[in-house]
């Protein structure tokens, strides 16, 4: 009996060793699978769209952090959307997730960025930093946050020759799935825009809080329909050009299948007089029209400098109170 004891001990040793090796092999396979999923998730966040027509490529891809951290590094990112005719390229990508929380991903993307579409529109942008975090669920992205500092870019249309230069000191974008709906919050601080052959716009800070009904899949591209046929609630859009000149817009809206906007909004304007003067200074050629509109709005406000009116849009045709025409909004 004593002679057989070393044999049983050796067998247990090899079984234990084999079990450890098997666990390491399985863990390593799971780690690389999670790293591959990390790449796919980040690329969907960078360029959400029709997933069947979107492909992404990471140049010099390198997976790091094994065994306790899942990291993905690329020297360059290229994305092509064959359905919508859009291609884009970005600088270095760095992303990571902890192995105990692989669904919480943080990533950084370096500039420059170049985006082009089949209609001759190109966008070039750079920034000091772009940082984002994602929370994923079993399928898709549950929520996403992005912060961009010192954004600067230029958009050019080869068809019209029009050029738009823009910059912003700080930009934040927050998206989340709320059941089947999509909640979004966007803020821009100290932004400037300059359009070729147009007067200079005043510096602007703005924020928007909106819900799109049934559009949760737009956060990662799993929604195939886009905004056509969508509806939602604009909880608040605030535009501030300084010195107390604030404009607020809120209300329900919808887009028809052709992309025309309809909605009934509440428009509130603080300091109507200074707003009038700023718009006249920016667009002197429509000064008379601006004066007429300001007088009308002031009359509706009972002579005060704070205005609250209903802004009605029916298939792109905007009116004040449903009867004073303002103009047309093109389809999306």
mmCIF file of C-alpha atoms in Angstrom:
data_model
loop_
_atom_site.group_PDB
_atom_site.id
_atom_site.type_symbol
_atom_site.label_atom_id
_atom_site.label_comp_id
_atom_site.label_asym_id
_atom_site.label_seq_id
_atom_site.Cartn_x
_atom_site.Cartn_y
_atom_site.Cartn_z
ATOM 1 C CA UNK A 1 0.000 0.000 0.000
ATOM 2 C CA UNK A 2 2.840 2.403 0.805
ATOM 3 C CA UNK A 3 4.423 1.742 -2.632
ATOM 4 C CA UNK A 4 1.316 3.003 -4.489
ATOM 5 C CA UNK A 5 1.043 6.286 -2.575
ATOM 6 C CA UNK A 6 3.758 8.203 -4.601
ATOM 7 C CA UNK A 7 2.005 7.151 -7.825
ATOM 8 C CA UNK A 8 -1.323 8.583 -6.687
ATOM 9 C CA UNK A 9 0.400 11.773 -5.490
ATOM 10 C CA UNK A 10 2.145 12.177 -8.852
ATOM 11 C CA UNK A 11 -1.134 11.668 -10.687
ATOM 12 C CA UNK A 12 -2.837 14.361 -8.622
ATOM 13 C CA UNK A 13 0.108 16.695 -9.263
ATOM 14 C CA UNK A 14 -0.163 16.255 -13.031
ATOM 15 C CA UNK A 15 -3.952 16.628 -12.914
ATOM 16 C CA UNK A 16 -3.571 19.854 -10.947
ATOM 17 C CA UNK A 17 -0.913 21.121 -13.345
ATOM 18 C CA UNK A 18 -3.045 20.208 -16.337
ATOM 19 C CA UNK A 19 -6.023 22.009 -14.803
ATOM 20 C CA UNK A 20 -3.953 25.152 -14.259
ATOM 21 C CA UNK A 21 -2.696 25.053 -17.853
ATOM 22 C CA UNK A 22 -6.258 24.549 -19.116
ATOM 23 C CA UNK A 23 -7.486 27.532 -17.081
ATOM 24 C CA UNK A 24 -4.644 29.689 -18.465
ATOM 25 C CA UNK A 25 -5.434 28.634 -22.033
ATOM 26 C CA UNK A 26 -9.154 29.340 -21.580
ATOM 27 C CA UNK A 27 -8.446 32.674 -19.891
ATOM 28 C CA UNK A 28 -6.038 33.680 -22.645
ATOM 29 C CA UNK A 29 -8.600 32.815 -25.313
ATOM 30 C CA UNK A 30 -11.275 34.788 -23.485
ATOM 31 C CA UNK A 31 -8.855 37.729 -23.096
ATOM 32 C CA UNK A 32 -8.129 37.911 -26.814
ATOM 33 C CA UNK A 33 -11.828 37.528 -27.638
ATOM 34 C CA UNK A 34 -12.613 40.399 -25.269
ATOM 35 C CA UNK A 35 -9.831 42.446 -26.890
ATOM 36 C CA UNK A 36 -11.341 41.809 -30.334
ATOM 37 C CA UNK A 37 -14.769 42.852 -29.049
ATOM 38 C CA UNK A 38 -13.169 45.965 -27.550
ATOM 39 C CA UNK A 39 -11.887 46.943 -30.997
ATOM 40 C CA UNK A 40 -15.298 46.409 -32.626
ATOM 41 C CA UNK A 41 -17.122 48.359 -29.914
ATOM 42 C CA UNK A 42 -14.788 51.358 -30.081
ATOM 43 C CA UNK A 43 -14.972 51.482 -33.880
ATOM 44 C CA UNK A 44 -18.795 51.446 -33.689
ATOM 45 C CA UNK A 45 -18.629 54.344 -31.243
ATOM 46 C CA UNK A 46 -16.315 56.337 -33.527
ATOM 47 C CA UNK A 47 -18.476 55.806 -36.631
ATOM 48 C CA UNK A 48 -21.999 54.559 -35.811
ATOM 49 C CA UNK A 49 -24.067 53.705 -38.849
ATOM 50 C CA UNK A 50 -25.377 50.776 -40.856
ATOM 51 C CA UNK A 51 -23.128 48.077 -39.433
ATOM 52 C CA UNK A 52 -23.477 45.989 -42.592
ATOM 53 C CA UNK A 53 -21.854 48.759 -44.622
ATOM 54 C CA UNK A 54 -19.292 50.084 -42.138
ATOM 55 C CA UNK A 55 -15.770 48.718 -41.890
ATOM 56 C CA UNK A 56 -12.895 49.922 -39.741
ATOM 57 C CA UNK A 57 -9.165 49.357 -39.825
ATOM 58 C CA UNK A 58 -6.622 49.897 -37.068
ATOM 59 C CA UNK A 59 -3.079 50.404 -38.388
ATOM 60 C CA UNK A 60 -0.282 48.814 -36.337
ATOM 61 C CA UNK A 61 -2.836 47.256 -33.996
ATOM 62 C CA UNK A 62 -1.411 46.151 -30.668
ATOM 63 C CA UNK A 63 -3.228 44.471 -27.779
ATOM 64 C CA UNK A 64 -1.696 45.227 -24.377
ATOM 65 C CA UNK A 65 -2.340 44.765 -20.688
ATOM 66 C CA UNK A 66 -2.516 40.958 -20.430
ATOM 67 C CA UNK A 67 -3.472 39.429 -18.051
ATOM 68 C CA UNK A 68 -5.282 41.977 -15.839
ATOM 69 C CA UNK A 69 -6.140 44.762 -18.292
ATOM 70 C CA UNK A 70 -7.462 44.737 -21.858
ATOM 71 C CA UNK A 71 -5.807 47.424 -23.945
ATOM 72 C CA UNK A 72 -5.991 48.287 -27.641
ATOM 73 C CA UNK A 73 -3.591 50.657 -29.389
ATOM 74 C CA UNK A 74 -3.568 51.757 -33.053
ATOM 75 C CA UNK A 75 -1.300 54.283 -34.770
ATOM 76 C CA UNK A 76 -4.154 55.297 -37.117
ATOM 77 C CA UNK A 77 -7.871 54.568 -37.573
ATOM 78 C CA UNK A 78 -9.664 54.429 -40.938
ATOM 79 C CA UNK A 79 -13.425 53.980 -41.282
ATOM 80 C CA UNK A 80 -15.448 53.438 -44.492
ATOM 81 C CA UNK A 81 -19.249 53.565 -44.793
ATOM 82 C CA UNK A 82 -20.063 52.141 -48.227
ATOM 83 C CA UNK A 83 -23.816 52.600 -47.769
ATOM 84 C CA UNK A 84 -23.672 56.371 -47.206
ATOM 85 C CA UNK A 85 -20.472 57.020 -49.148
ATOM 86 C CA UNK A 86 -18.525 58.337 -46.152
ATOM 87 C CA UNK A 87 -14.866 57.708 -45.323
ATOM 88 C CA UNK A 88 -12.872 58.990 -42.365
ATOM 89 C CA UNK A 89 -9.385 58.807 -40.941
ATOM 90 C CA UNK A 90 -8.143 59.671 -37.456
ATOM 91 C CA UNK A 91 -4.910 59.707 -35.504
ATOM 92 C CA UNK A 92 -3.720 57.372 -32.768
ATOM 93 C CA UNK A 93 -6.290 55.391 -30.774
ATOM 94 C CA UNK A 94 -5.796 54.191 -27.196
ATOM 95 C CA UNK A 95 -8.515 52.201 -25.427
ATOM 96 C CA UNK A 96 -8.699 49.995 -22.359
ATOM 97 C CA UNK A 97 -11.004 48.025 -20.063
ATOM 98 C CA UNK A 98 -10.425 46.108 -16.842
ATOM 99 C CA UNK A 99 -10.846 42.329 -17.072
ATOM 100 C CA UNK A 100 -13.323 42.411 -14.179
ATOM 101 C CA UNK A 101 -15.419 45.063 -15.974
ATOM 102 C CA UNK A 102 -14.939 44.504 -19.739
ATOM 103 C CA UNK A 103 -18.163 46.360 -20.495
ATOM 104 C CA UNK A 104 -16.745 49.666 -19.206
ATOM 105 C CA UNK A 105 -14.397 50.994 -21.880
ATOM 106 C CA UNK A 106 -12.379 54.205 -21.902
ATOM 107 C CA UNK A 107 -10.666 55.459 -25.029
ATOM 108 C CA UNK A 108 -8.756 58.422 -26.420
ATOM 109 C CA UNK A 109 -8.410 59.514 -30.032
ATOM 110 C CA UNK A 110 -5.755 61.857 -31.373
ATOM 111 C CA UNK A 111 -6.176 64.379 -34.152
ATOM 112 C CA UNK A 112 -6.028 65.152 -37.014
ATOM 113 C CA UNK A 113 -9.300 63.888 -38.439
ATOM 114 C CA UNK A 114 -10.442 63.945 -42.052
ATOM 115 C CA UNK A 115 -13.990 63.039 -43.083
ATOM 116 C CA UNK A 116 -15.238 62.949 -46.687
ATOM 117 C CA UNK A 117 -18.550 62.049 -48.311
ATOM 118 C CA UNK A 118 -19.710 61.238 -51.808
ATOM 119 C CA UNK A 119 -21.370 64.670 -52.199
ATOM 120 C CA UNK A 120 -18.077 66.547 -52.153
ATOM 121 C CA UNK A 121 -18.136 67.628 -48.508
ATOM 122 C CA UNK A 122 -14.888 67.309 -46.567
ATOM 123 C CA UNK A 123 -14.197 68.062 -42.920
ATOM 124 C CA UNK A 124 -10.762 68.494 -41.357
ATOM 125 C CA UNK A 125 -10.480 68.849 -37.600
ATOM 126 C CA UNK A 126 -7.951 68.828 -34.791
ATOM 127 C CA UNK A 127 -8.198 69.026 -31.014
ATOM 128 C CA UNK A 128 -6.076 69.140 -27.887
ATOM 129 C CA UNK A 129 -7.754 66.067 -26.367
ATOM 130 C CA UNK A 130 -10.680 63.755 -27.098
ATOM 131 C CA UNK A 131 -11.647 61.345 -24.331
ATOM 132 C CA UNK A 132 -14.626 59.009 -24.164
ATOM 133 C CA UNK A 133 -16.130 56.268 -22.033
ATOM 134 C CA UNK A 134 -18.610 53.544 -22.990
ATOM 135 C CA UNK A 135 -20.858 51.215 -21.041
ATOM 136 C CA UNK A 136 -21.864 48.194 -23.095
ATOM 137 C CA UNK A 137 -24.609 45.646 -22.585
ATOM 138 C CA UNK A 138 -25.108 42.141 -23.976
ATOM 139 C CA UNK A 139 -25.575 43.569 -27.469
ATOM 140 C CA UNK A 140 -24.569 47.115 -28.325
ATOM 141 C CA UNK A 141 -23.669 50.258 -26.399
ATOM 142 C CA UNK A 142 -25.843 51.271 -23.439
ATOM 143 C CA UNK A 143 -24.365 54.717 -22.831
ATOM 144 C CA UNK A 144 -21.557 56.889 -24.110
ATOM 145 C CA UNK A 145 -19.823 60.096 -23.015
ATOM 146 C CA UNK A 146 -17.302 62.181 -24.949
ATOM 147 C CA UNK A 147 -15.330 65.282 -23.976
ATOM 148 C CA UNK A 148 -13.366 67.334 -26.526
ATOM 149 C CA UNK A 149 -11.094 70.232 -25.598
ATOM 150 C CA UNK A 150 -9.994 72.989 -27.995
ATOM 151 C CA UNK A 151 -11.732 71.638 -31.082
ATOM 152 C CA UNK A 152 -10.929 73.406 -34.349
ATOM 153 C CA UNK A 153 -12.053 72.475 -37.840
ATOM 154 C CA UNK A 154 -12.852 73.451 -41.408
ATOM 155 C CA UNK A 155 -15.641 72.148 -43.640
ATOM 156 C CA UNK A 156 -15.395 72.596 -47.418
ATOM 157 C CA UNK A 157 -17.910 71.810 -50.163
ATOM 158 C CA UNK A 158 -16.283 71.089 -53.518
ATOM 159 C CA UNK A 159 -19.655 71.523 -55.228
ATOM 160 C CA UNK A 160 -20.413 75.042 -53.985
ATOM 161 C CA UNK A 161 -16.952 76.229 -52.911
ATOM 162 C CA UNK A 162 -18.415 77.187 -49.528
ATOM 163 C CA UNK A 163 -16.088 77.048 -46.515
ATOM 164 C CA UNK A 164 -16.964 77.005 -42.817
ATOM 165 C CA UNK A 165 -14.359 77.417 -40.071
ATOM 166 C CA UNK A 166 -15.347 76.605 -36.508
ATOM 167 C CA UNK A 167 -13.822 76.132 -33.081
ATOM 168 C CA UNK A 168 -14.946 75.479 -29.513
ATOM 169 C CA UNK A 169 -13.122 75.659 -26.215
ATOM 170 C CA UNK A 170 -14.992 72.697 -24.702
ATOM 171 C CA UNK A 171 -17.514 70.207 -26.084
ATOM 172 C CA UNK A 172 -19.402 67.410 -24.319
ATOM 173 C CA UNK A 173 -21.689 64.747 -25.804
ATOM 174 C CA UNK A 174 -23.638 62.301 -23.615
ATOM 175 C CA UNK A 175 -25.882 59.558 -25.028
ATOM 176 C CA UNK A 176 -27.770 56.760 -23.313
ATOM 177 C CA UNK A 177 -30.385 54.155 -24.070
ATOM 178 C CA UNK A 178 -33.567 54.745 -22.056
ATOM 179 C CA UNK A 179 -35.587 51.618 -22.728
ATOM 180 C CA UNK A 180 -36.193 51.847 -26.459
ATOM 181 C CA UNK A 181 -35.561 55.605 -26.541
ATOM 182 C CA UNK A 182 -32.341 57.569 -26.954
ATOM 183 C CA UNK A 183 -31.506 60.407 -24.547
ATOM 184 C CA UNK A 184 -28.901 62.921 -25.633
ATOM 185 C CA UNK A 185 -27.250 65.932 -23.994
ATOM 186 C CA UNK A 186 -24.784 68.158 -25.849
ATOM 187 C CA UNK A 187 -22.979 71.295 -24.697
ATOM 188 C CA UNK A 188 -20.544 73.634 -26.455
ATOM 189 C CA UNK A 189 -18.613 76.388 -24.678
ATOM 190 C CA UNK A 190 -17.119 79.491 -26.313
ATOM 191 C CA UNK A 191 -17.676 78.420 -29.904
ATOM 192 C CA UNK A 192 -17.013 80.476 -33.017
ATOM 193 C CA UNK A 193 -18.111 79.950 -36.612
ATOM 194 C CA UNK A 194 -17.004 81.781 -39.745
ATOM 195 C CA UNK A 195 -18.714 81.154 -43.084
ATOM 196 C CA UNK A 196 -17.069 82.327 -46.297
ATOM 197 C CA UNK A 197 -18.587 85.602 -47.586
ATOM 198 C CA UNK A 198 -20.795 85.871 -44.467
ATOM 199 C CA UNK A 199 -20.479 88.382 -41.593
ATOM 200 C CA UNK A 200 -18.756 87.200 -38.433
ATOM 201 C CA UNK A 201 -20.969 85.389 -35.923
ATOM 202 C CA UNK A 202 -20.806 86.269 -32.214
ATOM 203 C CA UNK A 203 -19.129 83.868 -29.801
ATOM 204 C CA UNK A 204 -21.707 81.353 -28.601
ATOM 205 C CA UNK A 205 -22.203 78.847 -25.802
ATOM 206 C CA UNK A 206 -25.059 76.392 -26.258
ATOM 207 C CA UNK A 207 -26.569 73.237 -24.812
ATOM 208 C CA UNK A 208 -29.262 70.795 -25.922
ATOM 209 C CA UNK A 209 -31.236 68.091 -24.091
ATOM 210 C CA UNK A 210 -33.328 65.816 -26.316
ATOM 211 C CA UNK A 211 -35.079 62.421 -26.404
ATOM 212 C CA UNK A 212 -35.679 60.441 -29.609
ATOM 213 C CA UNK A 213 -38.507 57.914 -29.257
ATOM 214 C CA UNK A 214 -37.637 54.358 -30.270
ATOM 215 C CA UNK A 215 -34.136 55.349 -31.428
ATOM 216 C CA UNK A 216 -31.925 53.716 -28.792
ATOM 217 C CA UNK A 217 -30.059 51.842 -31.543
ATOM 218 C CA UNK A 218 -28.674 55.070 -33.008
ATOM 219 C CA UNK A 219 -26.019 55.104 -30.285
ATOM 220 C CA UNK A 220 -24.120 52.235 -31.933
ATOM 221 C CA UNK A 221 -25.567 52.022 -35.453
ATOM 222 C CA UNK A 222 -27.962 49.125 -34.886
ATOM 223 C CA UNK A 223 -30.874 51.431 -35.820
ATOM 224 C CA UNK A 224 -31.151 51.299 -39.605
ATOM 225 C CA UNK A 225 -33.727 54.045 -40.277
ATOM 226 C CA UNK A 226 -32.063 57.181 -38.923
ATOM 227 C CA UNK A 227 -34.119 60.313 -38.227
ATOM 228 C CA UNK A 228 -36.592 59.920 -41.093
ATOM 229 C CA UNK A 229 -39.933 59.016 -39.506
ATOM 230 C CA UNK A 230 -38.604 59.721 -35.987
ATOM 231 C CA UNK A 231 -40.241 61.761 -33.241
ATOM 232 C CA UNK A 232 -39.113 63.074 -29.896
ATOM 233 C CA UNK A 233 -39.063 65.758 -27.255
ATOM 234 C CA UNK A 234 -36.737 68.739 -27.243
ATOM 235 C CA UNK A 235 -36.575 69.321 -23.500
ATOM 236 C CA UNK A 236 -34.411 72.397 -23.830
ATOM 237 C CA UNK A 237 -31.993 74.081 -26.205
ATOM 238 C CA UNK A 238 -30.193 77.116 -24.784
ATOM 239 C CA UNK A 239 -28.106 79.593 -26.805
ATOM 240 C CA UNK A 240 -26.104 82.226 -24.898
ATOM 241 C CA UNK A 241 -24.065 84.947 -26.628
ATOM 242 C CA UNK A 242 -23.109 86.659 -23.367
ATOM 243 C CA UNK A 243 -24.263 89.674 -21.367
ATOM 244 C CA UNK A 244 -27.550 87.978 -20.504
ATOM 245 C CA UNK A 245 -28.605 87.450 -24.135
ATOM 246 C CA UNK A 246 -30.136 83.973 -23.823
ATOM 247 C CA UNK A 247 -32.537 82.154 -26.150
ATOM 248 C CA UNK A 248 -34.370 78.947 -25.131
ATOM 249 C CA UNK A 249 -36.343 76.496 -27.274
ATOM 250 C CA UNK A 250 -38.361 73.452 -26.130
ATOM 251 C CA UNK A 251 -41.209 71.217 -27.309
ATOM 252 C CA UNK A 252 -42.206 68.023 -29.172
ATOM 253 C CA UNK A 253 -41.113 67.407 -32.757
ATOM 254 C CA UNK A 254 -41.143 64.812 -35.518
ATOM 255 C CA UNK A 255 -39.629 64.129 -38.940
ATOM 256 C CA UNK A 256 -41.696 62.625 -41.750
ATOM 257 C CA UNK A 257 -40.394 59.958 -44.124
ATOM 258 C CA UNK A 258 -39.056 62.655 -46.441
ATOM 259 C CA UNK A 259 -37.091 64.308 -43.623
ATOM 260 C CA UNK A 260 -39.261 67.404 -43.099
ATOM 261 C CA UNK A 261 -39.499 68.748 -39.546
ATOM 262 C CA UNK A 262 -42.782 69.392 -37.758
ATOM 263 C CA UNK A 263 -43.225 70.532 -34.168
ATOM 264 C CA UNK A 264 -44.679 72.974 -31.699
ATOM 265 C CA UNK A 265 -42.012 74.746 -29.692
ATOM 266 C CA UNK A 266 -41.917 77.335 -26.952
ATOM 267 C CA UNK A 267 -39.405 80.064 -27.822
ATOM 268 C CA UNK A 268 -38.164 82.325 -25.027
ATOM 269 C CA UNK A 269 -35.814 85.266 -25.607
ATOM 270 C CA UNK A 270 -34.090 87.204 -22.828
ATOM 271 C CA UNK A 271 -33.153 90.810 -23.709
ATOM 272 C CA UNK A 272 -34.878 91.071 -27.062
ATOM 273 C CA UNK A 273 -33.318 94.465 -27.830
ATOM 274 C CA UNK A 274 -29.676 93.328 -27.529
ATOM 275 C CA UNK A 275 -30.493 90.170 -29.543
ATOM 276 C CA UNK A 276 -31.975 92.377 -32.270
ATOM 277 C CA UNK A 277 -28.878 94.570 -32.309
ATOM 278 C CA UNK A 278 -26.527 91.561 -32.493
ATOM 279 C CA UNK A 279 -28.406 90.015 -35.401
ATOM 280 C CA UNK A 280 -28.536 93.341 -37.270
ATOM 281 C CA UNK A 281 -24.805 93.767 -36.793
ATOM 282 C CA UNK A 282 -24.159 90.259 -38.094
ATOM 283 C CA UNK A 283 -26.600 90.478 -41.006
ATOM 284 C CA UNK A 284 -26.973 94.176 -41.905
ATOM 285 C CA UNK A 285 -28.713 93.333 -45.193
ATOM 286 C CA UNK A 286 -31.794 92.091 -43.299
ATOM 287 C CA UNK A 287 -31.826 94.867 -40.682
ATOM 288 C CA UNK A 288 -35.300 96.091 -41.658
ATOM 289 C CA UNK A 289 -36.733 92.592 -41.446
ATOM 290 C CA UNK A 290 -35.128 92.088 -38.042
ATOM 291 C CA UNK A 291 -36.559 95.386 -36.775
ATOM 292 C CA UNK A 292 -40.049 94.440 -37.960
ATOM 293 C CA UNK A 293 -39.840 90.994 -36.326
ATOM 294 C CA UNK A 294 -38.513 92.501 -33.079
ATOM 295 C CA UNK A 295 -41.361 95.015 -32.916
ATOM 296 C CA UNK A 296 -43.884 92.244 -33.481
ATOM 297 C CA UNK A 297 -42.352 90.030 -30.793
ATOM 298 C CA UNK A 298 -42.192 92.940 -28.356
ATOM 299 C CA UNK A 299 -45.867 93.651 -28.993
ATOM 300 C CA UNK A 300 -46.688 90.004 -28.248
ATOM 301 C CA UNK A 301 -44.674 90.350 -25.020
ATOM 302 C CA UNK A 302 -46.711 93.375 -23.977
ATOM 303 C CA UNK A 303 -43.840 95.796 -24.571
ATOM 304 C CA UNK A 304 -41.327 93.935 -22.413
ATOM 305 C CA UNK A 305 -37.821 92.815 -23.336
ATOM 306 C CA UNK A 306 -38.455 89.168 -22.431
ATOM 307 C CA UNK A 307 -40.433 87.286 -25.067
ATOM 308 C CA UNK A 308 -42.218 83.918 -24.892
ATOM 309 C CA UNK A 309 -44.002 82.798 -28.063
ATOM 310 C CA UNK A 310 -45.130 79.602 -29.768
ATOM 311 C CA UNK A 311 -42.998 78.584 -32.725
ATOM 312 C CA UNK A 312 -44.905 76.193 -35.000
ATOM 313 C CA UNK A 313 -43.212 74.172 -37.742
ATOM 314 C CA UNK A 314 -45.351 72.229 -40.252
ATOM 315 C CA UNK A 315 -43.343 70.152 -42.758
ATOM 316 C CA UNK A 316 -40.504 72.648 -42.591
ATOM 317 C CA UNK A 317 -42.615 75.826 -42.722
ATOM 318 C CA UNK A 318 -41.975 77.867 -39.556
ATOM 319 C CA UNK A 319 -44.437 80.395 -38.166
ATOM 320 C CA UNK A 320 -44.916 82.368 -34.963
ATOM 321 C CA UNK A 321 -48.164 81.326 -33.328
ATOM 322 C CA UNK A 322 -49.121 79.396 -36.430
ATOM 323 C CA UNK A 323 -49.885 82.479 -38.566
ATOM 324 C CA UNK A 324 -46.809 84.778 -38.844
ATOM 325 C CA UNK A 325 -44.416 83.195 -41.399
ATOM 326 C CA UNK A 326 -40.709 83.013 -40.578
ATOM 327 C CA UNK A 327 -39.322 80.849 -43.394
ATOM 328 C CA UNK A 328 -38.688 77.265 -44.464
ATOM 329 C CA UNK A 329 -36.414 74.591 -42.978
ATOM 330 C CA UNK A 330 -34.981 72.152 -45.553
ATOM 331 C CA UNK A 331 -35.363 68.373 -45.002
ATOM 332 C CA UNK A 332 -32.596 66.510 -43.224
#
